[in-house]
Short mmCIF file of C-alpha atoms in Angstrom, two decimals:
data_model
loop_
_atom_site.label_atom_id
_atom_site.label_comp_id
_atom_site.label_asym_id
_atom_site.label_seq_id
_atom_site.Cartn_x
_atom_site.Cartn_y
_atom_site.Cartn_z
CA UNK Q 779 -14.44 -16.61 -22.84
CA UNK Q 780 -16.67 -13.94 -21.51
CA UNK Q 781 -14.67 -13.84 -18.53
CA UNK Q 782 -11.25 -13.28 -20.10
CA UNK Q 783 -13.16 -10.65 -22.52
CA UNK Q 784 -13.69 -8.72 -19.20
CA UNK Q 785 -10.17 -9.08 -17.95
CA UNK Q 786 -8.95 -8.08 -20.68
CA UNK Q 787 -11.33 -4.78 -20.92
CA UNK Q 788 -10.36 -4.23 -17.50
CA UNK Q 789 -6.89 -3.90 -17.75
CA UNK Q 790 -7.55 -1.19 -20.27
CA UNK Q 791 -9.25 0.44 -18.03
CA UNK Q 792 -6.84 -0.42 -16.22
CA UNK Q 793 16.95 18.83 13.27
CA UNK Q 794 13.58 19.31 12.65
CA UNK Q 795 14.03 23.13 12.37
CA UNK Q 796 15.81 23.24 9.51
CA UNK Q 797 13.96 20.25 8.07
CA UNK Q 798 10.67 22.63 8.25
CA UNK Q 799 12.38 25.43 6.87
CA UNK Q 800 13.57 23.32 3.90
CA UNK Q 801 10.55 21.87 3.89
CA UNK Q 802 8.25 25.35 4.04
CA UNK Q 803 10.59 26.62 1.06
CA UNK Q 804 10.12 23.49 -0.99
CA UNK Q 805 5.63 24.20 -0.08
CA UNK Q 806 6.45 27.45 -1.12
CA UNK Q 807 7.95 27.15 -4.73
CA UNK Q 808 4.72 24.47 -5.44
CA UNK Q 809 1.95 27.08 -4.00
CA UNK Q 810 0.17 27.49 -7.15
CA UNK Q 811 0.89 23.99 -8.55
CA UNK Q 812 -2.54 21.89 -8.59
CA UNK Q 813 -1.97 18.88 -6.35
CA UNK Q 814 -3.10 16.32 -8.84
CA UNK Q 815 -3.22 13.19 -6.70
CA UNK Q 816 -6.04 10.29 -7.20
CA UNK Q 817 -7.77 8.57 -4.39
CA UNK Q 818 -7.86 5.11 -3.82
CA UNK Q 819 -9.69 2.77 -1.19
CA UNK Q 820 -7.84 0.21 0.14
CA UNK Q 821 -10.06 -3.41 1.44
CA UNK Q 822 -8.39 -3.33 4.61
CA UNK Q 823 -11.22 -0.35 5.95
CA UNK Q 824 -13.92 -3.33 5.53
CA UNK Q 825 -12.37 -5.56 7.19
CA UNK Q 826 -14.43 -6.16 9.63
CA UNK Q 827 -17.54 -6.62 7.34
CA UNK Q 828 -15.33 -8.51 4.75
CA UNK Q 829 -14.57 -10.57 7.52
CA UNK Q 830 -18.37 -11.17 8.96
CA UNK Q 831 -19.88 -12.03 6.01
CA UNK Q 832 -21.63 -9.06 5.71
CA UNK Q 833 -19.72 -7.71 2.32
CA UNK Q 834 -17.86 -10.08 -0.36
CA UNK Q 835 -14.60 -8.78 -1.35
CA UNK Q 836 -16.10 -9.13 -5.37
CA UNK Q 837 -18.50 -6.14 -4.55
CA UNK Q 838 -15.22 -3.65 -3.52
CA UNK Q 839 -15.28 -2.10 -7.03
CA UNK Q 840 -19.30 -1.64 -6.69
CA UNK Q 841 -18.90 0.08 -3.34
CA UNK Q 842 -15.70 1.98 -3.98
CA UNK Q 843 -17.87 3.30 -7.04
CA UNK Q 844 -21.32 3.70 -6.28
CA UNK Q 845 -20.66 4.66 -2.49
CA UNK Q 846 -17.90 6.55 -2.39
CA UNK Q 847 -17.22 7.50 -6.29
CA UNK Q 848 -13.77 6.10 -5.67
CA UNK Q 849 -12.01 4.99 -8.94
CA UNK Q 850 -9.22 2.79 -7.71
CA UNK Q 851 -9.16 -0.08 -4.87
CA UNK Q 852 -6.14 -1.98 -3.30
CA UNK Q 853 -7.05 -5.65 -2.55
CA UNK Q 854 -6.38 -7.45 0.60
CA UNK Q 855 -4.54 -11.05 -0.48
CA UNK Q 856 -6.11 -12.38 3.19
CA UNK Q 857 -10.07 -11.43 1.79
CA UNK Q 858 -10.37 -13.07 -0.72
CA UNK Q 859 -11.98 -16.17 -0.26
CA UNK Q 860 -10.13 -18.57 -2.59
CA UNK Q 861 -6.63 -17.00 -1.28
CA UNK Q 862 -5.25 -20.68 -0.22
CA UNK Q 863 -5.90 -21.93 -3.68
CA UNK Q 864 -3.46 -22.04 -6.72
CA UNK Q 865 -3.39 -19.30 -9.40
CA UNK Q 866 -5.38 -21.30 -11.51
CA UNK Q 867 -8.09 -22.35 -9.58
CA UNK Q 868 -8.32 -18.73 -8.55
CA UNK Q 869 -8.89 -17.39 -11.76
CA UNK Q 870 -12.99 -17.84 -11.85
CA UNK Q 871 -13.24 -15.59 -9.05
CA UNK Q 872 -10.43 -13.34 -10.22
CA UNK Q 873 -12.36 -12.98 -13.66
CA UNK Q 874 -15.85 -12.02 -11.28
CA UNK Q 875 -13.65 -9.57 -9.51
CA UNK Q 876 -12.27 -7.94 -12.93
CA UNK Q 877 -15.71 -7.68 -14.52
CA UNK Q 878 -17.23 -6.42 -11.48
CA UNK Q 879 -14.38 -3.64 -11.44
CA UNK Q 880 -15.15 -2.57 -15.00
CA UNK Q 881 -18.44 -2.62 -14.81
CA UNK Q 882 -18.19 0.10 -12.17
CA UNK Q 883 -15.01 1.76 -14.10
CA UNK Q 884 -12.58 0.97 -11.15
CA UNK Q 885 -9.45 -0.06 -11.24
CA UNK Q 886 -7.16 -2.42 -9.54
CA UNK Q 887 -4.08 -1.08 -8.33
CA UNK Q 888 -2.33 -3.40 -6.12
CA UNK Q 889 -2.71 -6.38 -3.63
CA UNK Q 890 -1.10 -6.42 -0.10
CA UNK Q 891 0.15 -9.66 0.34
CA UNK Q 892 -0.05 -11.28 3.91
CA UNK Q 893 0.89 -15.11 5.25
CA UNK Q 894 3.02 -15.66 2.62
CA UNK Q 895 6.21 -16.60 4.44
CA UNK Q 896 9.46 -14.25 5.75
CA UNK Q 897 11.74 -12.90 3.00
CA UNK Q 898 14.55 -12.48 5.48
CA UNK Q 899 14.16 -15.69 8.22
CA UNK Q 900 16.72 -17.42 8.91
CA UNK Q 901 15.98 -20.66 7.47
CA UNK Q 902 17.17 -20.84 3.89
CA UNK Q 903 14.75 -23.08 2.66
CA UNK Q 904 11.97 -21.36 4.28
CA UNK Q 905 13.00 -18.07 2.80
CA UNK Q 906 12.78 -19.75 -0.49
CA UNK Q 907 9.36 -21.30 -0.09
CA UNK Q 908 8.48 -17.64 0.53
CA UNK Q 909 10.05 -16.17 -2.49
CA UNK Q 910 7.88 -18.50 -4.62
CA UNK Q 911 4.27 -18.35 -2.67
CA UNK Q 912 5.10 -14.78 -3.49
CA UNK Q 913 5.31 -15.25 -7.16
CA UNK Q 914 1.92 -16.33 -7.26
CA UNK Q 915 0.56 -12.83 -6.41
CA UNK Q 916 2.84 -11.09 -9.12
CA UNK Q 917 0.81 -13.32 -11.24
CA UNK Q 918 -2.53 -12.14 -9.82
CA UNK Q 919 -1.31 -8.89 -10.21
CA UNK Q 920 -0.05 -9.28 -13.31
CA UNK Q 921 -3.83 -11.23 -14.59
CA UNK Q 922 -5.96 -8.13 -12.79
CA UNK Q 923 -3.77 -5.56 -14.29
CA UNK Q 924 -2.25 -3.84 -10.87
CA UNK Q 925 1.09 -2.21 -11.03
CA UNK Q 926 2.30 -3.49 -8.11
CA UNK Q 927 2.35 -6.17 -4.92
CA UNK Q 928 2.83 -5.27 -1.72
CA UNK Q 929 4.69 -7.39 0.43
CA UNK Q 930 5.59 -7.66 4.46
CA UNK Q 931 9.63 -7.28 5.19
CA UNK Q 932 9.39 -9.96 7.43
CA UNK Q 933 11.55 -12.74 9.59
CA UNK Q 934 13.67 -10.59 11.78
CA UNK Q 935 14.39 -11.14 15.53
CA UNK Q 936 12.79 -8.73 18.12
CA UNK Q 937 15.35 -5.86 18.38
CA UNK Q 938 16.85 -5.82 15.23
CA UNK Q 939 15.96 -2.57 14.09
CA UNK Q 940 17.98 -1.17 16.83
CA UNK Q 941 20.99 -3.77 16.50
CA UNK Q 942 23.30 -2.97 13.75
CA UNK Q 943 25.02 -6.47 13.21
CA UNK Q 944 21.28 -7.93 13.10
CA UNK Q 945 20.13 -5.80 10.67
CA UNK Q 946 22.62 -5.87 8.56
CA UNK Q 947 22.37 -9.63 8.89
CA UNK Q 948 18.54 -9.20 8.21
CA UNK Q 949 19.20 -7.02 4.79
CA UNK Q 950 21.75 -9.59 3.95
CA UNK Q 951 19.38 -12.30 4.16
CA UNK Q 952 16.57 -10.70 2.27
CA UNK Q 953 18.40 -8.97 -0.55
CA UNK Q 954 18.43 -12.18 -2.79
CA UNK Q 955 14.99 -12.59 -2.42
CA UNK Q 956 13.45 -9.22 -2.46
CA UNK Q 957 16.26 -8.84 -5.70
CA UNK Q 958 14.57 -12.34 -7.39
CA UNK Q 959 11.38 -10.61 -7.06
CA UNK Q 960 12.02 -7.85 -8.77
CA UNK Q 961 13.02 -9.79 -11.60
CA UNK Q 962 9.84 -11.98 -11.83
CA UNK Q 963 7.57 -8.73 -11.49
CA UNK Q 964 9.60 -6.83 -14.25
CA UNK Q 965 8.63 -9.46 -16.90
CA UNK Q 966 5.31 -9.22 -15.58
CA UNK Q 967 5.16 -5.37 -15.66
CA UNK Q 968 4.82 -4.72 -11.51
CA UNK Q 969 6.39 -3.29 -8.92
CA UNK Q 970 7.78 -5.11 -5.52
CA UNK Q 971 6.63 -2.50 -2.59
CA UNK Q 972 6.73 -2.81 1.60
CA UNK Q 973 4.99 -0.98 3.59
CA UNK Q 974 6.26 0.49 6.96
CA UNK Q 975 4.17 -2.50 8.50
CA UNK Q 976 5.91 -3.81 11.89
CA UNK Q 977 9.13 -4.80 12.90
CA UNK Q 978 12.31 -2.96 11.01
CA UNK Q 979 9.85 -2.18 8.56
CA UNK Q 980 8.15 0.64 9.88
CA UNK Q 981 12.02 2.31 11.17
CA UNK Q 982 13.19 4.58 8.10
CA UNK Q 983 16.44 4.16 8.43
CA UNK Q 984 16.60 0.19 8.05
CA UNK Q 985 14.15 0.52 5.27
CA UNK Q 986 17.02 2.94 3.62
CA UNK Q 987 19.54 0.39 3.91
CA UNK Q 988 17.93 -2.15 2.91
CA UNK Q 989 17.08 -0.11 -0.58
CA UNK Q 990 20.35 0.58 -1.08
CA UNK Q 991 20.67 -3.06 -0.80
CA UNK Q 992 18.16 -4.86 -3.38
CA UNK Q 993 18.88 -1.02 -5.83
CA UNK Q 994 15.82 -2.62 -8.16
CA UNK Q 995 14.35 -0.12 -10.33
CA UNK Q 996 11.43 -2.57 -9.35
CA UNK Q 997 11.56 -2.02 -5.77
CA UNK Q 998 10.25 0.41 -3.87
CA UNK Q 999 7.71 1.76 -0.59
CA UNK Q 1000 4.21 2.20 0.33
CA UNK Q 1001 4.47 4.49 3.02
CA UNK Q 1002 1.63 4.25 5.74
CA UNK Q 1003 1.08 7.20 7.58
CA UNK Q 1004 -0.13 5.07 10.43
CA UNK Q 1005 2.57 2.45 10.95
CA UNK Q 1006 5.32 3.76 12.64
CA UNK Q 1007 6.47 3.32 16.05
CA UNK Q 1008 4.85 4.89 19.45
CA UNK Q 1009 6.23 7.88 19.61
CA UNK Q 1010 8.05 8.16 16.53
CA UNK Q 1011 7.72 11.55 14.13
CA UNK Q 1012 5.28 9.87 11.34
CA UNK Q 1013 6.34 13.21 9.56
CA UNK Q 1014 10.22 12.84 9.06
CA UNK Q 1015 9.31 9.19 8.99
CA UNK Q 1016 6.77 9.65 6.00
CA UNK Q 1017 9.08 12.07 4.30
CA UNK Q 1018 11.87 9.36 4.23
CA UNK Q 1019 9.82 6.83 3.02
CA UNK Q 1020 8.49 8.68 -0.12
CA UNK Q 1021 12.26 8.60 -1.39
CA UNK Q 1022 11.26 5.66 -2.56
CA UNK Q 1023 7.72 5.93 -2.82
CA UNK Q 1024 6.74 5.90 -6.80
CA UNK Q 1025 3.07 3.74 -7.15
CA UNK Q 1026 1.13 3.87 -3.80
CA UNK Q 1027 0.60 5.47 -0.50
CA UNK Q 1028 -1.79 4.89 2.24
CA UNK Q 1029 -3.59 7.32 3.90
CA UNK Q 1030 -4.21 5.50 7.74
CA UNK Q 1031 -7.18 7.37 9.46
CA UNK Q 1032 -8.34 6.21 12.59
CA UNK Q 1033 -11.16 9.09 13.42
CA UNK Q 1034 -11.87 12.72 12.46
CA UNK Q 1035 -13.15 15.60 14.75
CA UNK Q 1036 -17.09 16.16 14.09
CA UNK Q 1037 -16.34 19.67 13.82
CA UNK Q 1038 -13.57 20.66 11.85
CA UNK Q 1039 -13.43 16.61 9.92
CA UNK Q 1040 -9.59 16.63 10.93
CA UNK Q 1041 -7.90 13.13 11.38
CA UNK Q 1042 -7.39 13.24 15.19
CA UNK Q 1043 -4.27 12.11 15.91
CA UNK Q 1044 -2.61 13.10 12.69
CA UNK Q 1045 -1.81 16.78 10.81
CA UNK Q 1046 -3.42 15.23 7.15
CA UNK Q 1047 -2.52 18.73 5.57
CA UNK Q 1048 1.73 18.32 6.83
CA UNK Q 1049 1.99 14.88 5.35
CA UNK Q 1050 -0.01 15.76 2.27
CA UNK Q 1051 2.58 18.70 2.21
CA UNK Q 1052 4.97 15.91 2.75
CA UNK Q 1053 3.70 13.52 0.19
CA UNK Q 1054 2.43 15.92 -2.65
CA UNK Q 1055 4.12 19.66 -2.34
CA UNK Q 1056 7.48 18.07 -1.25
CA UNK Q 1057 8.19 14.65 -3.31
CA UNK Q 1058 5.79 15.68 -6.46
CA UNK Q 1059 3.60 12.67 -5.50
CA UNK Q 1060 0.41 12.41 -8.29
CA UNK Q 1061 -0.92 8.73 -7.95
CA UNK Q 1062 -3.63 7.10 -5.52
CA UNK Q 1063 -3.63 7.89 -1.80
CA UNK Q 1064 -4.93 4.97 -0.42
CA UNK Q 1065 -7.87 5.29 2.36
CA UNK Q 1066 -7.26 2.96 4.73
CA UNK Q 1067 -10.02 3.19 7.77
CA UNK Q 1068 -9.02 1.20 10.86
CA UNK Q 1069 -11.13 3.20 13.63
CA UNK Q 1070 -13.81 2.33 15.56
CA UNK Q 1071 -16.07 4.99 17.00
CA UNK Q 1072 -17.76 5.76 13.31
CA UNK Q 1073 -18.40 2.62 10.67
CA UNK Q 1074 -16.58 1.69 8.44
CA UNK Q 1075 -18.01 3.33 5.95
CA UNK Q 1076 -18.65 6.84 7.58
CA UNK Q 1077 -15.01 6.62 8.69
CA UNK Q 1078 -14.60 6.36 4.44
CA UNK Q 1079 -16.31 9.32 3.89
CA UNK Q 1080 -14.65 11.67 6.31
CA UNK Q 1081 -11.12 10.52 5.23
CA UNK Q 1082 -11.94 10.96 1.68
CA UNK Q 1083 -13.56 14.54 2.52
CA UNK Q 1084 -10.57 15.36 4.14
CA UNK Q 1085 -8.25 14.18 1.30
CA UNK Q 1086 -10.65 16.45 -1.23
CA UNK Q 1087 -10.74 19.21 0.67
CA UNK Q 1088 -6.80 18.95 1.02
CA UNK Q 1089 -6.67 18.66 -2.88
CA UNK Q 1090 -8.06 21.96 -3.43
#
């Protein structure tokens, strides 16, 4: 009972010329306007501890809190250490996990989903399997009071981004299920999102067609500033993806400068331009930390200086 007490206090706690001219003009008019957006730490920057045994995914909230004074975190479905297990045998250390976040007055927004089978294979039955090993996280998320799941676009062919007739065979294949998703997580209050996260995934313009496809108020985009192809423009590509972009973003950092604390490989103040001036974007951004010249934890710190400094 003391458990679900805390659950249940949690959740109440709970042409690129003219594209930067339009984009400039659109800055412009939103000078003045505060950019309002919340920071978030996602549990994919501790990997690599999570991973060695060196910190439980139950002490995220306590870190994100007391080392970072971060009030939101986006679980990892792949760290948690009873993720094979059914919902209900789960629920012991989901009730730990809850408490822990309100005792340090975080919140849990969302879960990124992993292993849990290809939406759009080409095997019927497996796509079906998948559809339902996803339902169990909508329930997790649904029991830890998140807003959304996060889920992988996954089961197409090499190539298919770049192959018409496959992708429209792809989006043809994983409209049903993407569409019975959406259903399940409306009566349980969350949102269905992909992230730009390999294969057609991280190309913009299959992403757009396949949102025309599912058209579930449900249904939606976590763009990663990180995940798009070599070479690609991450900036027309991020401003594509917030069309559809409503609950979460993730702010990829891989290192910053020493000097100026600049994200090296990417202009943070365009895509916060991007994100927040352009597409009126006021939830989390998401730190996710995947370098590794600073720790973990210093690479933290520098991406949420950067993202505080930018919020000024």
């Amino acid at each position: 009972m003391k458990h679900k007490h805390s659950r249940r206090e949690f959740i109440k706690v709970a042409g690129s010329g003219v594209a930067a001219l339009s984009l400039a003009a659109t800055v412009g008019e939103k000078a003045f306007a505060a950019r309002e957006y919340k920071i978030s730490l996602a549990g994919w920057s501790f990997h690599r501890a999570i991973q060695k045994g060196e910190m439980p995914m139950l002490d995220m909230p306590k870190v994100s809190r007391q080392e970072f004074d971060i009030e939101g975190i986006e679980l990892v479905n792949q760290l948690l250490e009873p993720v094979k297990k059914p919902f209900a045998e789960m629920k012991p250390y989901l009730d730990t996990l809850a408490k822990n976040a309100v005792d340090n007055n975080v919140k849990i927004l969302l879960i990124m989903v992993d292993g849990e089978g290809n939406i759009g294979g080409r095997d019927e039955d497996q796509r079906k399997e998948a559809v339902e090993r996803h339902k169990k996280w909508l329930d997790i998320c649904e029991y830890l009071g998140c807003h959304s799941m996060r889920m992988n676009w996954a089961g197409a062919q090499a190539g298919t981004e770049n192959d018409e007739k496959l992708l429209d065979e792809f989006i043809k294949r994983s409209t049903p299920g993407f569409h019975e998703l959406c259903e399940y997580g409306d009566k349980k209050g969350q949102f269905v999102i992909i992230e730009n996260h390999g294969g057609p995934s991280s190309y913009p313009h299959a992403v757009e067609k396949l949102m025309a496809a599912v058209n579930h108020p449900r249904f939606g985009t976590l763009p990663d500033f990180g995940n798009f192809p070599q070479g690609a423009d991450i900036y027309s590509g991020t401003d594509t993806l917030m069309k559809y972009a409503h609950k979460a973003v993730s702010a990829k950092c891989h290192d910053f400068d020493d000097t100026t604390g600049e994200e090296t490989k990417m202009d943070y103040a365009k895509l916060i331009e991007i994100v927040v001036d352009k597409h009126g974007y006021n939830g989390f951004i998401g730190i996710e930390y995947e370098g590794d010249r600073l720790s973990e934890s210093e690479g933290v710190k520098r991406c949420k200086a950067l993202l505080d400094k930018l919020k000024a």
